[in-house]
Coordinates of N, CA and C in Angstrom, one line a residue:
M30 N 61.9 -32.3 -8.3 CA 60.6 -31.9 -8.3 C 60.2 -30.3 -8.1
I31 N 59.2 -30.2 -8.8 CA 58.9 -28.9 -9.2 C 57.7 -28.4 -8.1
I32 N 58.0 -27.6 -7.6 CA 56.9 -26.6 -6.5 C 56.9 -25.3 -6.9
H33 N 55.2 -25.4 -7.4 CA 54.9 -23.8 -7.7 C 54.4 -23.5 -5.6
F34 N 54.7 -22.1 -6.2 CA 55.0 -21.3 -4.3 C 54.6 -19.8 -4.9
Y35 N 53.8 -19.5 -3.8 CA 53.6 -18.1 -3.8 C 54.4 -17.5 -2.8
K36 N 54.8 -16.0 -2.6 CA 55.0 -15.3 -1.6 C 54.6 -14.5 -1.5
F37 N 54.0 -14.3 -0.3 CA 53.7 -13.0 0.8 C 54.5 -12.6 1.5
Q38 N 53.8 -11.5 1.8 CA 54.6 -11.1 3.2 C 53.5 -9.8 3.8
G39 N 54.0 -9.7 5.5 CA 52.5 -8.8 6.2 C 53.9 -8.0 7.2
T40 N 54.3 -7.2 6.8 CA 54.7 -6.1 7.7 C 56.3 -6.0 7.2
G41 N 57.0 -6.9 6.7 CA 58.1 -7.3 6.0 C 58.4 -9.0 6.5
N42 N 57.3 -9.2 7.0 CA 58.1 -10.9 7.6 C 57.0 -11.4 6.6
D43 N 57.9 -12.2 5.6 CA 58.1 -13.0 4.4 C 57.5 -13.9 4.4
F44 N 56.9 -15.0 3.6 CA 56.4 -16.4 3.5 C 56.6 -17.3 2.5
V45 N 57.0 -18.3 2.3 CA 56.2 -19.3 0.8 C 55.0 -19.9 1.3
M46 N 54.6 -19.5 0.1 CA 53.5 -20.1 0.8 C 53.0 -21.2 -0.4
I47 N 51.8 -22.2 0.1 CA 51.8 -23.5 -0.9 C 50.9 -24.1 -0.6
D48 N 49.9 -24.0 -1.7 CA 48.9 -24.8 -1.5 C 49.3 -26.3 -1.9
N49 N 49.0 -27.1 -0.6 CA 48.8 -28.2 0.1 C 47.4 -29.6 0.2
R50 N 46.8 -29.2 -1.0 CA 45.2 -29.6 -0.6 C 45.6 -30.7 -1.0
N51 N 46.6 -31.0 -2.3 CA 46.2 -32.6 -2.4 C 47.5 -33.3 -1.9
S52 N 48.3 -32.7 -0.9 CA 49.0 -33.3 0.0 C 50.1 -34.1 -1.0
D53 N 50.7 -33.5 -1.5 CA 51.8 -33.5 -2.5 C 52.9 -33.2 -2.0
F54 N 53.0 -32.3 -0.9 CA 54.5 -31.7 -0.4 C 55.2 -32.6 0.6
P55 N 56.4 -33.0 0.8 CA 56.5 -33.8 1.5 C 57.1 -33.1 2.9
K56 N 56.3 -33.3 3.5 CA 56.2 -32.5 5.4 C 56.9 -32.5 6.3
E57 N 57.8 -34.0 6.6 CA 58.9 -34.4 6.9 C 59.9 -33.6 6.6
N58 N 60.4 -33.4 5.1 CA 61.3 -33.0 4.8 C 61.8 -31.6 5.0
T59 N 63.0 -31.9 6.4 CA 63.1 -30.7 6.9 C 63.8 -29.4 6.3
S60 N 64.9 -30.5 5.7 CA 65.5 -30.0 4.8 C 65.9 -28.9 3.5
L61 N 64.6 -29.6 3.0 CA 63.5 -29.0 1.6 C 63.2 -27.5 2.1
V62 N 62.6 -27.7 3.2 CA 62.0 -26.4 3.3 C 62.8 -25.4 4.2
A63 N 64.0 -25.4 5.2 CA 64.7 -24.8 4.8 C 65.7 -24.5 3.7
S64 N 65.3 -25.4 2.9 CA 66.3 -24.4 1.2 C 65.5 -23.5 0.8
L65 N 64.1 -24.3 0.6 CA 63.3 -23.2 0.4 C 63.1 -21.4 0.8
C66 N 63.2 -21.7 2.5 CA 63.7 -20.5 2.7 C 64.4 -19.7 2.6
H67 N 66.1 -20.8 2.3 CA 67.3 -19.8 2.7 C 67.2 -18.5 1.6
R68 N 67.8 -17.4 1.1 CA 67.9 -16.2 1.0 C 68.9 -16.4 0.1
H69 N 69.6 -17.2 0.0 CA 70.8 -17.2 -0.9 C 71.0 -17.9 -2.0
F70 N 70.1 -19.4 -1.7 CA 70.3 -20.8 -2.6 C 68.4 -21.1 -2.7
G71 N 67.6 -20.5 -2.3 CA 66.6 -20.7 -2.6 C 65.5 -19.2 -2.5
I72 N 64.2 -19.8 -2.4 CA 63.5 -18.6 -2.0 C 63.6 -17.2 -1.7
G73 N 63.8 -17.5 -0.1 CA 64.0 -16.8 0.6 C 62.9 -16.3 1.2
A74 N 62.8 -16.8 2.9 CA 61.6 -16.0 3.3 C 61.9 -16.9 5.5
D75 N 61.0 -15.4 5.9 CA 61.0 -16.1 7.3 C 60.8 -17.4 7.6
G76 N 59.5 -18.1 7.0 CA 58.9 -19.4 7.4 C 58.7 -19.7 5.9
L77 N 57.6 -20.9 5.8 CA 56.7 -21.4 5.1 C 55.9 -21.8 5.3
I78 N 54.3 -21.6 4.5 CA 53.6 -22.1 5.4 C 52.4 -23.0 4.2
L79 N 52.3 -24.0 5.1 CA 50.9 -24.7 3.7 C 49.9 -24.5 4.0
L80 N 48.9 -24.7 3.2 CA 47.4 -24.1 3.4 C 47.1 -26.0 2.7
E81 N 46.2 -26.2 3.9 CA 45.5 -28.0 3.9 C 43.8 -27.6 4.2
N82 N 43.4 -28.8 3.3 CA 42.5 -29.2 3.7 C 42.1 -29.5 5.0
D83 N 40.5 -29.5 5.8 CA 40.3 -29.5 6.9 C 38.8 -30.1 6.9
E84 N 38.2 -30.7 7.4 CA 36.4 -31.8 7.3 C 36.1 -30.2 8.1
K85 N 36.3 -29.7 9.0 CA 35.7 -28.6 10.5 C 35.9 -27.0 10.1
Y86 N 37.0 -27.2 9.1 CA 36.9 -25.6 8.9 C 37.5 -25.6 7.5
D87 N 37.7 -24.2 7.1 CA 37.6 -23.4 6.1 C 39.6 -24.0 5.3
F88 N 39.9 -24.4 5.7 CA 41.4 -24.6 5.6 C 41.9 -25.0 6.9
R89 N 43.4 -25.7 6.7 CA 44.1 -25.4 8.4 C 45.7 -25.0 7.5
M90 N 45.9 -24.6 8.3 CA 47.6 -23.9 8.7 C 48.6 -25.1 9.3
I91 N 49.9 -24.8 8.0 CA 50.7 -25.5 8.8 C 52.2 -24.7 8.4
Y92 N 52.5 -24.1 9.7 CA 53.8 -23.3 9.8 C 54.7 -24.0 10.3
Y93 N 56.3 -23.5 9.4 CA 57.6 -24.1 9.4 C 58.3 -22.2 9.7
N94 N 59.3 -22.8 10.2 CA 60.4 -22.2 10.5 C 61.5 -21.4 9.3
S95 N 62.2 -21.1 9.3 CA 63.2 -21.1 8.2 C 64.3 -21.9 8.5
D96 N 64.1 -22.5 9.8 CA 65.1 -23.3 9.8 C 64.9 -25.1 9.2
G97 N 63.7 -24.9 9.1 CA 63.0 -26.3 8.6 C 62.2 -26.7 9.8
K98 N 61.7 -26.7 10.5 CA 61.0 -26.7 11.5 C 59.4 -26.3 12.1
E99 N 58.3 -27.7 11.9 CA 57.9 -26.7 12.1 C 57.6 -26.3 13.4
S100 N 56.2 -25.1 14.0 CA 56.5 -24.5 15.1 C 55.4 -24.1 15.2
T101 N 55.4 -22.8 16.9 CA 54.3 -23.2 16.9 C 53.6 -21.6 16.3
M102 N 52.7 -20.7 16.7 CA 51.9 -20.4 16.1 C 52.2 -19.1 15.3
C103 N 52.3 -18.2 14.1 CA 52.6 -17.5 13.5 C 51.3 -15.7 13.1
G104 N 51.6 -15.0 14.0 CA 50.3 -13.9 13.8 C 50.6 -13.2 12.3
N105 N 51.9 -13.1 11.5 CA 51.9 -12.3 10.4 C 51.7 -13.5 9.0
G106 N 52.0 -14.7 9.8 CA 51.5 -15.7 8.3 C 50.4 -16.4 8.7
G107 N 49.4 -16.0 9.8 CA 47.5 -16.2 10.3 C 47.2 -15.4 9.4
R108 N 47.8 -13.8 9.0 CA 47.4 -12.4 8.4 C 47.2 -13.0 7.0
C109 N 48.9 -13.4 6.9 CA 48.5 -13.7 5.2 C 48.3 -15.1 4.7
I110 N 47.8 -15.8 5.7 CA 47.6 -17.2 5.0 C 45.8 -16.7 4.6
V111 N 45.1 -16.1 5.6 CA 43.9 -15.7 4.8 C 44.2 -14.2 3.3
A112 N 45.1 -14.2 3.2 CA 44.9 -13.3 2.4 C 45.1 -14.4 0.9
F113 N 45.6 -15.5 0.9 CA 46.4 -16.2 0.2 C 45.0 -17.2 0.1
A114 N 44.8 -17.8 0.8 CA 43.0 -18.1 1.3 C 42.5 -17.1 0.0
K115 N 42.2 -16.1 -0.2 CA 41.0 -16.0 -1.1 C 41.5 -15.0 -2.3
L116 N 42.8 -15.2 -1.9 CA 43.7 -15.4 -4.0 C 42.5 -16.8 -4.2
L117 N 43.7 -17.7 -4.0 CA 42.8 -18.8 -4.2 C 41.1 -19.5 -4.4
K118 N 40.5 -18.1 -3.8 CA 38.6 -18.3 -3.8 C 38.6 -19.5 -3.1
I119 N 39.1 -19.3 -1.8 CA 38.6 -20.4 -0.6 C 37.7 -19.8 0.5
I120 N 37.7 -18.9 0.3 CA 37.2 -18.1 0.9 C 36.9 -16.3 0.4
N121 N 35.6 -15.8 0.8 CA 35.7 -14.3 0.5 C 36.0 -12.9 1.5
N122 N 35.2 -12.8 2.4 CA 36.1 -12.0 3.2 C 35.9 -12.3 4.8
K123 N 35.8 -13.6 4.9 CA 35.7 -14.0 6.5 C 36.2 -15.2 6.9
T124 N 36.3 -16.2 7.7 CA 36.8 -17.0 7.6 C 37.3 -17.8 9.3
I125 N 36.6 -19.2 9.3 CA 37.6 -20.0 10.7 C 37.8 -21.0 9.9
F126 N 39.9 -20.8 10.4 CA 40.6 -21.4 10.1 C 41.6 -23.0 11.1
I127 N 42.1 -23.6 11.4 CA 42.6 -24.2 12.3 C 44.1 -24.5 12.1
A128 N 44.9 -24.4 12.8 CA 46.0 -23.8 12.7 C 46.6 -24.6 14.7
I129 N 48.4 -24.7 15.0 CA 48.7 -25.8 15.6 C 48.6 -24.9 17.2
D130 N 47.4 -23.9 17.4 CA 47.7 -23.3 18.7 C 45.9 -23.3 19.2
G131 N 45.2 -23.7 17.8 CA 43.6 -23.9 17.9 C 42.5 -23.2 16.0
E132 N 41.9 -23.0 17.1 CA 40.6 -22.4 15.9 C 40.8 -20.5 15.5
H133 N 41.1 -20.0 14.6 CA 40.9 -18.6 14.4 C 40.2 -18.1 13.2
Y134 N 39.2 -16.9 13.7 CA 38.3 -16.4 13.0 C 39.6 -15.1 12.6
A135 N 38.8 -14.3 10.9 CA 39.6 -13.6 10.0 C 38.8 -13.6 9.4
E136 N 38.9 -11.6 9.2 CA 38.6 -11.5 8.3 C 39.6 -10.4 7.7
I137 N 38.7 -10.1 5.8 CA 39.5 -9.5 5.4 C 39.0 -8.5 4.8
N138 N 39.0 -7.2 3.9 CA 39.0 -6.3 3.5 C 39.3 -5.8 1.9
N139 N 38.6 -5.1 0.7 CA 39.4 -5.1 -0.6 C 40.7 -4.2 -0.2
E140 N 41.3 -4.5 0.5 CA 42.9 -3.5 0.6 C 43.9 -4.5 1.2
N141 N 43.0 -5.6 1.7 CA 44.4 -6.5 2.2 C 44.4 -6.2 3.0
Q142 N 43.5 -5.4 3.9 CA 43.7 -5.4 5.5 C 43.0 -6.6 6.1
V143 N 43.8 -7.6 7.1 CA 43.4 -9.1 7.9 C 43.5 -8.2 9.1
K144 N 41.9 -8.8 10.1 CA 41.9 -8.2 11.1 C 42.0 -10.0 11.5
L145 N 43.0 -10.7 12.6 CA 43.0 -11.7 13.2 C 42.8 -11.9 14.6
Q146 N 42.1 -13.2 14.8 CA 41.7 -13.3 16.1 C 42.8 -13.8 16.3
M147 N 43.2 -13.7 17.8 CA 44.3 -14.5 18.3 C 43.9 -15.5 19.6
K148 N 44.4 -16.4 20.1 CA 44.4 -16.9 21.3 C 44.0 -16.6 22.7
D149 N 42.9 -16.4 23.3 CA 43.3 -16.0 24.7 C 44.2 -15.8 25.4
V150 N 44.5 -15.1 26.0 CA 45.6 -15.2 27.3 C 45.3 -15.2 28.6
D151 N 45.8 -16.3 29.3 CA 45.2 -15.7 30.4 C 46.4 -16.2 32.1
V152 N 47.6 -16.4 31.1 CA 49.0 -16.5 32.2 C 50.1 -15.5 31.7
I153 N 49.8 -14.8 32.4 CA 51.4 -13.6 32.4 C 52.2 -14.0 33.8
R154 N 53.4 -14.0 32.6 CA 54.5 -13.4 34.2 C 54.6 -12.6 34.4
K155 N 54.8 -11.2 35.1 CA 55.3 -10.3 35.1 C 56.4 -10.2 36.3
E156 N 58.1 -10.2 35.7 CA 59.0 -10.2 36.5 C 59.7 -8.5 36.5
E157 N 60.5 -8.3 37.6 CA 60.6 -7.3 38.0 C 61.5 -6.8 36.0
S158 N 62.2 -7.1 35.4 CA 63.0 -6.7 34.0 C 62.3 -7.0 33.6
Y159 N 61.3 -7.7 32.5 CA 60.5 -8.1 31.5 C 59.2 -8.7 32.3
T160 N 58.4 -9.4 31.3 CA 57.0 -10.2 30.8 C 57.4 -11.2 30.2
F161 N 56.9 -12.2 30.3 CA 56.4 -13.2 29.7 C 55.2 -13.7 29.7
L162 N 55.1 -14.4 28.3 CA 53.5 -14.8 28.3 C 53.1 -15.0 26.7
D163 N 52.1 -16.3 26.3 CA 52.3 -17.0 25.2 C 51.3 -16.5 25.0
T164 N 51.3 -16.1 23.2 CA 50.1 -15.9 22.2 C 49.8 -16.6 20.9
G165 N 50.8 -17.7 21.6 CA 50.2 -18.3 20.7 C 51.6 -19.1 20.2
S166 N 53.3 -18.0 20.5 CA 54.2 -19.1 20.2 C 54.5 -17.8 21.8
P167 N 55.8 -18.2 22.2 CA 55.8 -17.5 23.4 C 56.8 -16.5 23.6
H168 N 56.7 -15.3 24.5 CA 57.2 -14.3 24.4 C 57.9 -13.8 25.3
H169 N 59.4 -13.4 25.2 CA 59.9 -12.5 26.3 C 59.6 -11.1 26.2
V170 N 58.9 -10.2 27.2 CA 58.7 -8.8 26.2 C 59.6 -7.2 27.7
Q171 N 60.2 -7.0 26.7 CA 61.0 -6.6 27.7 C 61.6 -4.8 27.4
L172 N 61.6 -4.4 28.6 CA 61.4 -2.6 27.9 C 62.9 -1.9 27.6
A173 N 63.4 -1.0 26.5 CA 64.4 -0.6 26.2 C 64.1 0.4 26.5
E174 N 65.2 1.3 26.1 CA 65.5 3.2 26.2 C 65.2 3.6 25.1
N175 N 66.0 2.9 24.2 CA 66.2 3.2 22.2 C 66.1 2.0 21.3
V176 N 64.7 1.5 21.1 CA 64.9 -0.1 20.5 C 65.7 0.5 19.2
N177 N 66.2 1.7 18.7 CA 67.0 1.7 17.6 C 68.1 1.9 17.9
N178 N 69.0 1.6 19.1 CA 70.1 1.7 19.5 C 70.8 0.4 19.8
M179 N 70.4 -0.4 19.5 CA 70.6 -2.4 19.7 C 70.4 -2.9 18.6
D180 N 71.4 -3.7 19.4 CA 72.5 -5.0 18.6 C 71.2 -5.8 19.1
V181 N 69.8 -6.1 18.3 CA 68.7 -6.9 18.8 C 69.7 -8.7 17.9
K182 N 70.2 -8.8 17.4 CA 70.6 -9.9 17.1 C 71.0 -10.1 18.2
S183 N 71.9 -10.2 18.8 CA 72.8 -10.6 19.7 C 72.5 -11.1 21.2
E184 N 71.8 -9.4 22.0 CA 71.2 -8.9 22.5 C 69.6 -10.1 23.1
G185 N 69.0 -9.9 21.9 CA 68.4 -11.2 22.0 C 68.3 -12.8 21.9
A186 N 69.6 -13.2 21.1 CA 69.7 -14.9 21.2 C 70.9 -15.0 22.7
S187 N 71.3 -13.6 23.4 CA 71.8 -14.1 24.6 C 70.5 -14.3 25.8
I188 N 69.0 -13.7 25.5 CA 68.3 -14.3 26.1 C 67.5 -15.6 25.9
R189 N 67.4 -15.3 24.7 CA 67.1 -16.6 24.0 C 67.5 -18.2 24.8
Y190 N 68.7 -17.9 24.3 CA 69.3 -19.4 24.4 C 69.8 -19.2 26.1
G191 N 69.6 -17.9 27.0 CA 70.3 -18.0 28.4 C 69.3 -19.2 29.2
Q192 N 69.8 -18.7 30.9 CA 69.0 -19.5 32.1 C 67.5 -19.1 31.1
L193 N 67.3 -18.6 31.5 CA 65.5 -18.1 31.3 C 64.8 -19.1 31.0
Y194 N 66.0 -19.6 29.8 CA 64.5 -20.6 28.6 C 65.7 -21.9 27.8
K195 N 66.6 -21.4 28.5 CA 67.5 -22.6 27.4 C 66.5 -24.9 28.5
D196 N 66.1 -24.3 29.2 CA 65.7 -26.0 29.0 C 63.7 -25.9 29.0
K197 N 63.9 -24.7 27.7 CA 62.1 -24.5 27.4 C 62.0 -24.3 26.5
G198 N 62.6 -24.9 25.4 CA 63.0 -24.2 24.1 C 63.1 -23.1 23.6
G199 N 63.5 -22.2 24.5 CA 64.4 -21.2 23.8 C 62.5 -20.0 23.9
A200 N 62.9 -19.0 23.7 CA 61.0 -18.0 23.2 C 61.8 -16.7 22.8
N201 N 61.0 -16.6 21.6 CA 60.7 -15.3 21.2 C 60.9 -13.8 22.0
V202 N 62.2 -13.0 21.9 CA 62.5 -11.9 22.3 C 62.2 -10.7 22.2
N203 N 61.3 -10.1 22.6 CA 60.6 -8.1 22.1 C 61.5 -7.5 22.7
F204 N 61.9 -6.6 22.1 CA 62.7 -5.4 23.1 C 61.9 -4.1 22.5
V205 N 60.8 -3.4 23.5 CA 59.9 -2.5 23.5 C 60.4 -0.6 24.2
T206 N 60.0 0.4 23.0 CA 60.2 2.0 23.6 C 58.8 2.2 23.4
P207 N 58.5 3.1 24.0 CA 57.1 3.6 24.5 C 57.1 5.0 23.8
L208 N 55.9 4.8 22.4 CA 56.0 6.1 21.6 C 55.1 7.2 22.3
G209 N 54.2 6.7 23.1 CA 53.0 7.3 23.6 C 52.0 6.6 24.1
N210 N 50.9 7.0 24.8 CA 49.9 6.4 25.6 C 49.5 5.0 24.9
E211 N 49.7 5.5 23.1 CA 49.0 4.1 22.6 C 49.8 3.6 21.7
K212 N 51.2 3.8 21.8 CA 51.7 3.2 20.1 C 53.0 3.0 21.0
F213 N 53.8 1.8 20.3 CA 55.7 1.3 21.0 C 56.2 0.7 19.5
A214 N 57.3 1.2 19.5 CA 58.2 0.9 19.1 C 58.9 -0.5 19.7
V215 N 58.9 -1.7 18.6 CA 59.1 -3.2 18.8 C 60.4 -3.4 17.6
R216 N 61.4 -4.1 18.0 CA 62.3 -5.1 17.6 C 62.1 -6.9 18.1
T217 N 62.1 -7.8 17.7 CA 62.0 -9.3 17.4 C 62.9 -9.8 17.3
Y218 N 63.8 -10.7 18.4 CA 64.5 -11.5 17.7 C 63.9 -13.1 17.9
E219 N 63.1 -14.0 16.5 CA 62.6 -14.6 16.5 C 63.4 -16.2 16.8
R220 N 63.0 -16.8 17.5 CA 63.6 -18.8 17.8 C 63.3 -19.0 16.4
G221 N 63.6 -19.8 16.0 CA 64.1 -20.9 14.9 C 64.3 -20.3 13.3
V222 N 64.0 -18.8 13.7 CA 64.8 -17.7 12.3 C 66.3 -17.2 12.9
E223 N 66.2 -17.1 14.3 CA 67.5 -16.9 15.0 C 68.6 -15.5 14.3
D224 N 67.0 -14.8 14.4 CA 67.7 -13.7 14.1 C 66.6 -12.1 14.2
E225 N 66.3 -11.5 14.1 CA 66.0 -10.8 14.3 C 65.1 -10.7 12.7
T226 N 64.0 -10.8 12.7 CA 62.9 -10.6 11.6 C 62.1 -8.7 11.5
Y227 N 61.3 -8.6 10.2 CA 61.3 -7.2 10.3 C 60.1 -7.0 10.9
S228 N 59.4 -7.9 11.7 CA 57.4 -8.0 12.7 C 57.9 -9.1 12.6
C229 N 56.8 -9.1 14.2 CA 56.1 -10.1 14.7 C 55.0 -10.5 14.7
G230 N 54.1 -11.2 14.8 CA 52.6 -10.9 14.9 C 52.4 -11.1 16.2
T231 N 52.6 -12.1 16.7 CA 52.6 -13.0 17.8 C 53.4 -12.0 18.6
G232 N 54.8 -11.6 19.1 CA 55.2 -11.0 19.5 C 55.0 -9.4 19.3
A233 N 54.2 -8.9 18.4 CA 53.7 -7.8 18.7 C 51.7 -7.8 20.0
T234 N 51.6 -8.8 19.2 CA 50.6 -9.0 20.2 C 50.5 -9.1 21.5
A235 N 52.3 -10.4 21.9 CA 52.5 -10.1 23.5 C 52.8 -8.5 23.8
V236 N 53.5 -8.3 23.3 CA 53.8 -6.8 23.7 C 52.2 -5.7 24.0
A237 N 51.8 -5.5 22.7 CA 50.9 -5.1 23.4 C 49.5 -5.9 25.1
I238 N 49.9 -6.6 24.4 CA 48.8 -7.4 26.0 C 49.9 -7.0 27.5
A239 N 51.1 -7.3 27.1 CA 51.7 -7.0 28.3 C 52.3 -5.4 29.0
M240 N 52.7 -4.1 27.7 CA 52.5 -3.4 28.1 C 50.9 -2.6 29.1
Y241 N 49.9 -3.4 28.2 CA 48.5 -2.9 29.0 C 48.5 -3.4 30.4
H242 N 49.4 -4.8 30.7 CA 49.4 -5.4 32.0 C 49.7 -4.5 32.8
Q243 N 51.5 -3.9 32.7 CA 52.4 -3.9 33.5 C 52.5 -1.9 33.5
E244 N 50.7 -1.0 32.7 CA 49.5 -0.5 32.9 C 50.7 1.1 32.1
K245 N 51.7 0.3 31.5 CA 52.4 1.4 30.0 C 51.2 2.2 29.7
T246 N 50.5 1.5 29.3 CA 49.3 2.2 28.5 C 48.5 1.7 29.4
K247 N 47.2 2.7 28.5 CA 45.7 2.2 30.0 C 44.7 1.7 27.8
E248 N 45.3 1.7 26.9 CA 44.1 2.5 25.5 C 44.3 0.4 25.8
R249 N 42.9 0.1 24.9 CA 43.1 -1.5 24.2 C 43.2 -1.8 23.1
D250 N 43.6 -0.8 22.3 CA 43.9 -0.9 20.8 C 45.5 -0.4 20.8
V251 N 45.9 -1.1 20.5 CA 47.5 -0.7 20.5 C 47.9 -0.7 19.3
H252 N 49.0 0.2 18.7 CA 49.8 0.7 17.6 C 50.8 0.7 18.3
L253 N 51.4 -0.5 17.2 CA 52.9 -1.8 17.3 C 53.7 -0.6 15.9
Q254 N 54.6 -0.2 16.6 CA 55.6 0.8 15.0 C 56.9 -0.5 14.6
T255 N 56.8 -1.2 14.1 CA 58.4 -2.3 14.1 C 58.6 -1.8 12.2
L256 N 59.8 -2.8 12.6 CA 60.7 -2.3 11.3 C 59.8 -2.5 9.8
G257 N 58.9 -3.1 9.7 CA 58.2 -3.4 8.8 C 57.4 -2.8 8.5
G258 N 56.5 -1.5 9.6 CA 54.9 -1.5 9.1 C 54.9 -1.4 10.3
D259 N 53.5 -0.7 10.7 CA 52.6 -0.8 11.8 C 51.9 -1.8 11.7
L260 N 51.3 -2.0 12.7 CA 50.2 -3.2 13.5 C 49.9 -2.8 14.6
R261 N 48.4 -2.8 15.1 CA 47.0 -2.6 15.6 C 47.2 -4.1 16.4
V262 N 47.1 -3.8 17.4 CA 46.3 -5.3 17.9 C 45.6 -4.5 19.2
S263 N 43.8 -5.1 19.1 CA 42.7 -4.6 20.2 C 42.3 -6.1 20.8
F264 N 42.1 -5.4 22.1 CA 41.7 -7.0 22.9 C 40.6 -6.1 23.8
D265 N 40.0 -7.3 24.8 CA 39.5 -7.0 25.6 C 39.8 -7.8 26.5
V266 N 39.8 -7.1 28.2 CA 40.2 -7.9 29.0 C 39.5 -7.8 30.5
E267 N 39.2 -8.9 31.4 CA 38.5 -8.7 32.4 C 39.2 -10.0 33.6
N268 N 39.4 -9.5 34.8 CA 39.4 -10.3 35.8 C 41.7 -11.0 35.6
G269 N 42.0 -10.3 34.1 CA 43.5 -10.5 34.2 C 43.1 -11.4 33.0
V270 N 42.1 -11.8 32.6 CA 42.1 -12.7 31.4 C 42.0 -11.8 29.7
Y271 N 42.7 -12.1 28.8 CA 42.7 -10.9 27.8 C 42.2 -11.9 26.1
T272 N 40.8 -11.4 26.0 CA 40.0 -12.0 25.3 C 39.6 -11.2 24.0
N273 N 38.9 -11.7 22.9 CA 39.0 -11.3 22.0 C 39.9 -10.2 21.1
V274 N 41.2 -11.2 21.0 CA 42.6 -10.7 21.0 C 42.3 -10.2 19.4
F275 N 42.4 -9.4 18.8 CA 43.1 -9.1 17.0 C 43.7 -8.7 16.5
L276 N 44.9 -9.3 15.7 CA 45.7 -8.4 15.0 C 45.6 -7.8 13.9
I277 N 46.2 -7.1 13.7 CA 45.2 -6.1 12.3 C 46.6 -5.2 11.1
G278 N 46.9 -5.6 10.6 CA 47.3 -5.2 9.4 C 47.2 -6.0 7.8
Q279 N 47.8 -5.4 7.3 CA 47.7 -5.9 5.8 C 48.9 -7.1 5.9
A280 N 48.3 -7.5 4.8 CA 49.0 -9.0 3.8 C 49.0 -8.9 3.0
T281 N 50.2 -9.2 2.1 CA 50.6 -8.4 1.0 C 51.2 -9.9 0.1
F282 N 50.5 -10.1 -1.5 CA 50.8 -10.9 -1.8 C 52.2 -10.1 -3.5
V283 N 53.4 -11.2 -3.0 CA 54.4 -10.4 -3.8 C 54.7 -10.9 -4.7
F284 N 54.2 -12.0 -5.0 CA 54.8 -13.4 -6.4 C 54.4 -14.7 -6.1
E285 N 54.5 -15.1 -7.7 CA 54.4 -16.4 -7.8 C 55.4 -17.3 -8.5
G286 N 56.0 -18.2 -8.6 CA 56.7 -19.1 -9.3 C 56.7 -20.6 -9.1
K287 N 57.4 -20.8 -9.8 CA 57.8 -22.3 -9.6 C 59.2 -22.7 -9.5
V288 N 59.8 -23.5 -8.7 CA 61.6 -23.6 -8.4 C 61.8 -25.2 -8.4
E289 N 62.4 -25.8 -9.1 CA 62.5 -26.8 -9.1 C 63.6 -27.2 -7.7
M290 N 64.1 -28.3 -7.5 CA 64.1 -28.8 -5.9 C 64.7 -30.1 -6.0

């Protein structure tokens, strides 16, 4: 089987992108997806994304983690599929598409900066040592004295598989260090990848909202420093409900090719 693919990355969060408008890709073959994402025996990626037709929207996004399993929303993947759709000439500079967590509006400029609208957030669990919220994917947000000195993989895994989330399918884990009133350093352990990633879009979104909710910032336009680059998250908030949530950053085409599997 020969598969035509494209590779995109958003602040170092990288994806195998496949145009599946003809429905040729064997979507239930989790081992194939995992093989394509494998960094030594495949193309290599944090996840795989299918772009498909949809009657009501410009396109549909189907996202798989690198373990081969279909997963919840991926913010950086959402930004990358917008850039992919523009490359395929499906859209121009604006789009509304559908993903597993509902519809998303997005804009892309000529420098491939994508402004992606995320889901509203109206439930936030604030505990003494962490905050939990769902921004399309479930996220644990925890302050750290210096994220640069952390073993994110081991500490993230201990929380992801620990008592808090073991009966809930796990959670993504974000460690955060304030860098100023509106800027935070973030490192993220992603479930499904089961490792630290260079960046996580739903994680950055969760951190921005959690930091505002915890009164660590008064800004509603928050800058996030990740290993793979900088992201912005803007939002409105009223009566504890976060709306008009936008994840903003570059989405970059890396290369395309064909692979025989």
